[in-house]
Short mmCIF file of C-alpha atoms in Angstrom, two decimals:
data_model
loop_
_atom_site.label_atom_id
_atom_site.label_comp_id
_atom_site.label_asym_id
_atom_site.label_seq_id
_atom_site.Cartn_x
_atom_site.Cartn_y
_atom_site.Cartn_z
CA MET A 1032 -52.59 116.80 -15.00
CA ASN A 1033 -50.32 114.28 -16.71
CA ILE A 1034 -51.46 111.26 -18.68
CA SER A 1035 -49.49 108.16 -19.56
CA ILE A 1036 -50.72 105.38 -21.83
CA GLU A 1037 -49.17 101.92 -21.89
CA GLU A 1038 -50.08 98.75 -23.70
CA SER A 1039 -50.30 95.90 -21.27
CA THR A 1040 -50.56 92.27 -22.26
CA GLN A 1041 -52.83 91.29 -25.16
CA LYS A 1042 -54.15 94.66 -26.10
CA VAL A 1043 -55.26 95.95 -22.74
CA MET A 1044 -54.42 99.60 -22.62
CA VAL A 1045 -53.70 101.24 -19.28
CA VAL A 1046 -54.46 104.95 -19.16
CA THR A 1047 -53.01 106.69 -16.13
CA PRO A 1048 -54.02 110.28 -15.48
CA THR A 1049 -52.40 111.85 -12.45
CA GLY A 1050 -53.13 115.01 -10.48
CA ARG A 1051 -56.36 116.85 -11.18
CA VAL A 1052 -59.00 115.62 -13.61
CA ASP A 1053 -61.34 118.58 -13.55
CA ALA A 1054 -63.31 120.72 -16.00
CA TYR A 1055 -60.14 122.39 -17.23
CA HIS A 1056 -58.18 119.17 -17.77
CA ALA A 1057 -61.09 116.99 -18.93
CA PRO A 1058 -60.71 117.88 -22.65
CA ALA A 1059 -57.10 116.64 -22.64
CA PHE A 1060 -58.15 113.48 -20.80
CA ARG A 1061 -60.99 112.94 -23.29
CA GLY A 1062 -58.61 113.45 -26.21
CA ALA A 1063 -56.16 110.90 -24.82
CA VAL A 1064 -58.76 108.18 -24.29
CA TYR A 1065 -60.41 108.82 -27.67
CA GLU A 1066 -57.03 108.33 -29.29
CA VAL A 1067 -56.76 104.95 -27.60
CA ILE A 1068 -60.21 103.94 -28.88
CA GLU A 1069 -59.58 105.21 -32.38
CA GLU A 1070 -56.54 102.95 -32.56
CA GLY A 1071 -58.90 99.99 -32.09
CA ASN A 1072 -58.37 99.37 -28.38
CA TYR A 1073 -61.53 98.48 -26.50
CA LYS A 1074 -60.13 96.83 -23.37
CA ILE A 1075 -59.04 99.71 -21.22
CA VAL A 1076 -57.90 100.17 -17.64
CA VAL A 1077 -58.05 103.69 -16.26
CA ASP A 1078 -55.72 103.88 -13.29
CA LEU A 1079 -57.05 106.62 -11.01
CA SER A 1080 -54.69 105.82 -8.14
CA GLY A 1081 -52.68 108.98 -8.78
CA VAL A 1082 -55.68 111.26 -9.24
CA ASN A 1083 -56.00 113.59 -6.29
CA PHE A 1084 -59.06 115.47 -7.50
CA MET A 1085 -61.80 114.57 -9.98
CA ASP A 1086 -64.99 116.45 -10.69
CA SER A 1087 -68.06 115.62 -12.77
CA ALA A 1088 -66.31 116.67 -15.98
CA GLY A 1089 -63.70 113.99 -15.39
CA MET A 1090 -66.42 111.48 -14.52
CA SER A 1091 -68.17 112.40 -17.75
CA VAL A 1092 -65.08 111.33 -19.69
CA LEU A 1093 -65.18 107.92 -17.97
CA VAL A 1094 -68.84 107.47 -18.88
CA THR A 1095 -68.27 108.45 -22.51
CA LEU A 1096 -65.32 106.07 -22.68
CA LEU A 1097 -67.36 103.20 -21.22
CA LYS A 1098 -70.21 103.75 -23.67
CA ARG A 1099 -67.89 103.84 -26.65
CA VAL A 1100 -65.97 100.69 -25.81
CA LYS A 1101 -69.16 98.80 -24.93
CA GLN A 1102 -70.35 99.46 -28.48
CA ASN A 1103 -67.35 97.42 -29.55
CA GLN A 1104 -67.76 94.62 -26.99
CA GLY A 1105 -65.06 96.13 -24.85
CA ASP A 1106 -64.95 97.26 -21.25
CA VAL A 1107 -63.37 99.84 -18.95
CA LYS A 1108 -62.03 98.83 -15.57
CA LEU A 1109 -60.98 101.39 -13.00
CA VAL A 1110 -58.25 101.44 -10.39
CA ARG A 1111 -59.51 103.19 -7.27
CA PRO A 1112 -58.14 106.60 -6.37
CA LYS A 1113 -55.98 106.44 -3.24
CA ASN A 1114 -57.58 109.59 -1.90
CA PRO A 1115 -60.50 108.47 0.35
CA ALA A 1116 -62.55 111.57 -0.46
CA ALA A 1117 -62.22 110.88 -4.18
CA GLN A 1118 -63.21 107.26 -3.55
CA ARG A 1119 -66.30 108.44 -1.71
CA ILE A 1120 -67.43 110.47 -4.72
CA LEU A 1121 -67.31 107.33 -6.87
CA THR A 1122 -69.38 105.55 -4.24
CA LEU A 1123 -71.88 108.40 -3.94
CA THR A 1124 -72.48 108.41 -7.68
CA ARG A 1125 -72.47 104.59 -7.74
CA PHE A 1126 -69.67 104.55 -10.28
CA ASP A 1127 -68.19 101.78 -8.15
CA ARG A 1128 -71.16 99.59 -9.10
CA VAL A 1129 -71.18 100.40 -12.79
CA PHE A 1130 -67.44 100.13 -13.30
CA ASP A 1131 -65.37 97.17 -12.23
CA MET A 1132 -63.02 98.51 -9.54
CA SER A 1133 -59.57 97.25 -8.59
CA ASP A 1134 -56.83 98.27 -6.21
CA SER A 1135 -54.03 98.06 -8.76
CA ALA A 1136 -53.54 98.26 -12.50
CA GLU A 1137 -52.17 94.72 -12.53
CA SER A 1138 -55.30 93.23 -10.98
CA ALA A 1139 -57.51 95.33 -13.26
CA VAL A 1140 -55.68 94.04 -16.33
CA GLN A 1141 -55.99 90.44 -15.12
CA LYS A 1142 -59.77 90.78 -14.94
CA PHE A 1143 -59.88 90.93 -18.73
CA PHE A 1144 -58.66 87.31 -18.91
CA MET B 303 -64.50 134.36 15.20
CA THR B 304 -65.61 134.21 11.59
CA LYS B 305 -62.87 133.74 9.01
CA LYS B 306 -63.52 135.28 5.61
CA ILE B 307 -62.01 135.26 2.16
CA ALA B 308 -63.41 137.23 -0.77
CA LEU B 309 -62.23 137.05 -4.33
CA THR B 310 -63.33 137.50 -7.91
CA VAL B 311 -62.22 135.14 -10.67
CA ILE B 312 -62.57 135.24 -14.42
CA ALA B 313 -65.35 132.88 -15.47
CA GLN B 314 -63.19 130.35 -17.30
CA HIS B 315 -62.48 126.71 -16.47
CA LYS B 316 -58.80 127.48 -16.14
CA GLN B 317 -59.49 130.07 -13.45
CA ILE B 318 -62.09 128.39 -11.29
CA ARG B 319 -59.48 126.29 -9.54
CA GLU B 320 -58.72 129.51 -7.65
CA LEU B 321 -62.06 129.02 -5.91
CA GLY B 322 -60.94 125.59 -4.77
CA ASP B 323 -57.69 127.12 -3.58
CA ALA B 324 -59.72 129.63 -1.55
CA VAL B 325 -61.46 126.71 0.18
CA ILE B 326 -58.03 125.33 1.12
CA ALA B 327 -56.95 128.76 2.38
CA LEU B 328 -60.11 129.17 4.46
CA ILE B 329 -59.77 125.74 6.05
CA ALA B 330 -56.14 126.47 6.84
CA LYS B 331 -57.46 129.29 9.01
CA MET B 332 -59.63 126.83 10.94
CA PRO B 333 -57.13 124.58 12.77
CA ASP B 334 -59.77 123.04 15.04
CA LEU B 335 -61.87 121.70 12.18
CA SER B 336 -62.29 117.93 12.40
CA GLN B 337 -62.02 115.86 9.22
CA ALA B 338 -60.54 118.93 7.56
CA GLU B 339 -59.20 117.00 4.58
CA THR B 340 -62.58 115.52 3.68
CA VAL B 341 -64.43 118.78 4.27
CA SER B 342 -61.88 120.56 2.12
CA TYR B 343 -62.11 118.06 -0.73
CA ASN B 344 -65.89 118.10 -0.73
CA LEU B 345 -66.14 121.88 -0.66
CA GLN B 346 -63.52 122.27 -3.38
CA LEU B 347 -65.54 119.86 -5.48
CA VAL B 348 -68.84 121.59 -4.84
CA VAL B 349 -67.59 125.13 -5.45
CA GLN B 350 -65.89 124.07 -8.66
CA GLU B 351 -69.02 122.21 -9.84
CA ILE B 352 -71.21 125.28 -9.32
CA ALA B 353 -68.60 127.54 -10.90
CA ALA B 354 -68.28 125.19 -13.89
CA ASN B 355 -72.06 125.39 -14.32
CA ILE B 356 -71.82 129.19 -14.26
CA VAL B 357 -69.13 129.10 -16.97
CA ASP B 358 -70.96 126.51 -19.09
CA HIS B 359 -74.52 127.77 -18.70
CA ALA B 360 -74.89 131.23 -17.13
CA TYR B 361 -72.21 132.70 -19.38
CA ALA B 362 -72.53 130.18 -22.22
CA ASP B 363 -73.58 132.72 -24.84
CA SER B 364 -71.42 135.59 -23.70
CA ALA B 365 -68.33 136.55 -25.66
CA GLU B 366 -67.20 139.05 -23.03
CA THR B 367 -64.80 138.45 -20.17
CA ASN B 368 -67.10 137.56 -17.30
CA HIS B 369 -66.50 137.10 -13.62
CA ILE B 370 -67.61 135.09 -10.62
CA LYS B 371 -67.54 136.79 -7.24
CA ALA B 372 -67.03 134.57 -4.25
CA LEU B 373 -67.23 135.00 -0.50
CA PHE B 374 -66.05 132.24 1.83
CA LYS B 375 -66.95 132.37 5.51
CA GLY B 376 -66.20 129.90 8.25
CA ASP B 377 -67.00 129.81 11.95
CA LYS B 378 -67.36 127.14 14.64
CA GLU B 379 -70.64 125.87 13.23
CA LYS B 380 -70.54 126.11 9.48
CA ILE B 381 -68.80 127.14 6.30
CA VAL B 382 -70.80 129.32 3.93
CA ILE B 383 -69.78 130.06 0.37
CA VAL B 384 -71.65 132.63 -1.73
CA LEU B 385 -71.06 132.73 -5.48
CA THR B 386 -72.53 135.47 -7.62
CA ASP B 387 -72.52 136.00 -11.37
CA LYS B 388 -74.23 138.21 -13.90
CA GLY B 389 -75.12 135.50 -16.37
CA VAL B 390 -78.50 134.26 -17.51
CA PRO B 391 -80.79 132.81 -14.83
CA PHE B 392 -80.38 129.23 -13.69
CA ASP B 393 -83.24 127.05 -14.91
CA ARG B 394 -83.90 124.32 -12.34
CA GLN B 395 -86.45 122.74 -14.67
CA ALA B 396 -83.76 122.18 -17.27
CA THR B 397 -81.70 120.02 -14.93
CA VAL B 398 -82.26 116.31 -14.62
CA ALA B 399 -81.16 114.33 -11.59
CA PRO B 400 -78.93 111.44 -12.61
CA ASP B 401 -80.31 107.93 -12.63
CA LEU B 402 -77.77 106.24 -10.39
CA ASN B 403 -78.66 102.79 -11.68
CA THR B 404 -76.95 103.60 -14.91
CA VAL B 405 -74.17 105.96 -15.84
CA GLN B 406 -74.80 109.12 -17.77
CA VAL B 407 -72.63 111.79 -19.24
CA ARG B 408 -74.21 114.79 -17.50
CA GLY B 409 -76.11 115.68 -14.35
CA TYR B 410 -73.65 114.79 -11.61
CA GLY B 411 -72.49 118.31 -10.74
CA LEU B 412 -75.61 119.57 -9.02
CA PHE B 413 -76.30 116.10 -7.63
CA LEU B 414 -72.91 116.07 -5.91
CA ALA B 415 -73.39 119.61 -4.61
CA GLU B 416 -76.73 118.68 -3.05
CA ALA B 417 -75.35 115.42 -1.65
CA LEU B 418 -72.26 116.95 -0.07
CA LEU B 419 -73.80 120.11 1.38
CA ASP B 420 -76.28 120.68 4.19
CA ASP B 421 -78.00 123.44 2.25
CA ILE B 422 -77.80 124.96 -1.19
CA GLN B 423 -79.87 127.94 -2.23
CA TYR B 424 -80.18 129.72 -5.54
CA VAL B 425 -81.79 133.12 -5.97
CA ARG B 426 -82.03 135.49 -8.90
CA THR B 427 -81.40 139.04 -7.74
CA LYS B 428 -81.24 142.37 -9.55
CA GLN B 429 -77.48 141.89 -9.68
CA GLY B 430 -77.69 138.43 -11.20
CA ASN B 431 -77.46 134.88 -9.88
CA GLN B 432 -76.55 134.08 -6.30
CA TRP B 433 -75.68 130.63 -4.99
CA THR B 434 -75.34 130.08 -1.24
CA LEU B 435 -73.64 126.85 -0.21
CA VAL B 436 -73.71 125.77 3.43
CA LYS B 437 -71.73 123.00 5.11
CA LYS B 438 -72.27 122.41 8.82
CA ILE B 439 -69.11 121.41 10.64
CA THR B 440 -70.34 120.67 14.16
#
């Protein structure tokens, strides 16, 4: 798994994990998003388009992130994984109803404004 | 003809991906399988969820190097995966199904396994825990 973090316009941070976000890689993913929060960023886009496998440990990181930013009047918006099977898991768990979903990082960032 | 793969992995998060790789290898031996990519993804997910639970719960208090034994079998009708470990018994009562109307940090692993499989059985044997995961493919 690789993770990139970029500041978009007006303090929206775009976190982009790629590859596998599973039980082994989840601690690194959690560490990266916590770092973003601890720097005072509460508007966050997680771009999952390059994630080809995510298990419940990765989903747990998303939930923890959402709860923490909501405490600070922030929000987390997700970019859908391109992999249809990964998309289906988000549907099955109804993450696609709890999180705002977009097809690109650009459109997810725009939803903050 | 039934295709089989058997392997034993060290019960660590870093190693359990090998179980997912075994799913890929088994499905590669089944060229007539329809929707192979989806079946593969779902079974990789399920086997890694159950294995992660074994690492996190069955072997949670063990300082030794522990193992998970796995047998993967596929035929024209179904794929069966049997995982065995020597950890503490699984406590079904201790698990809580996720409330899908809100998000929660834990509870999705077993939920996903039950949702994506046609059958999932757990038994405690003299040798330890045994999980049997069944996915029909016809």
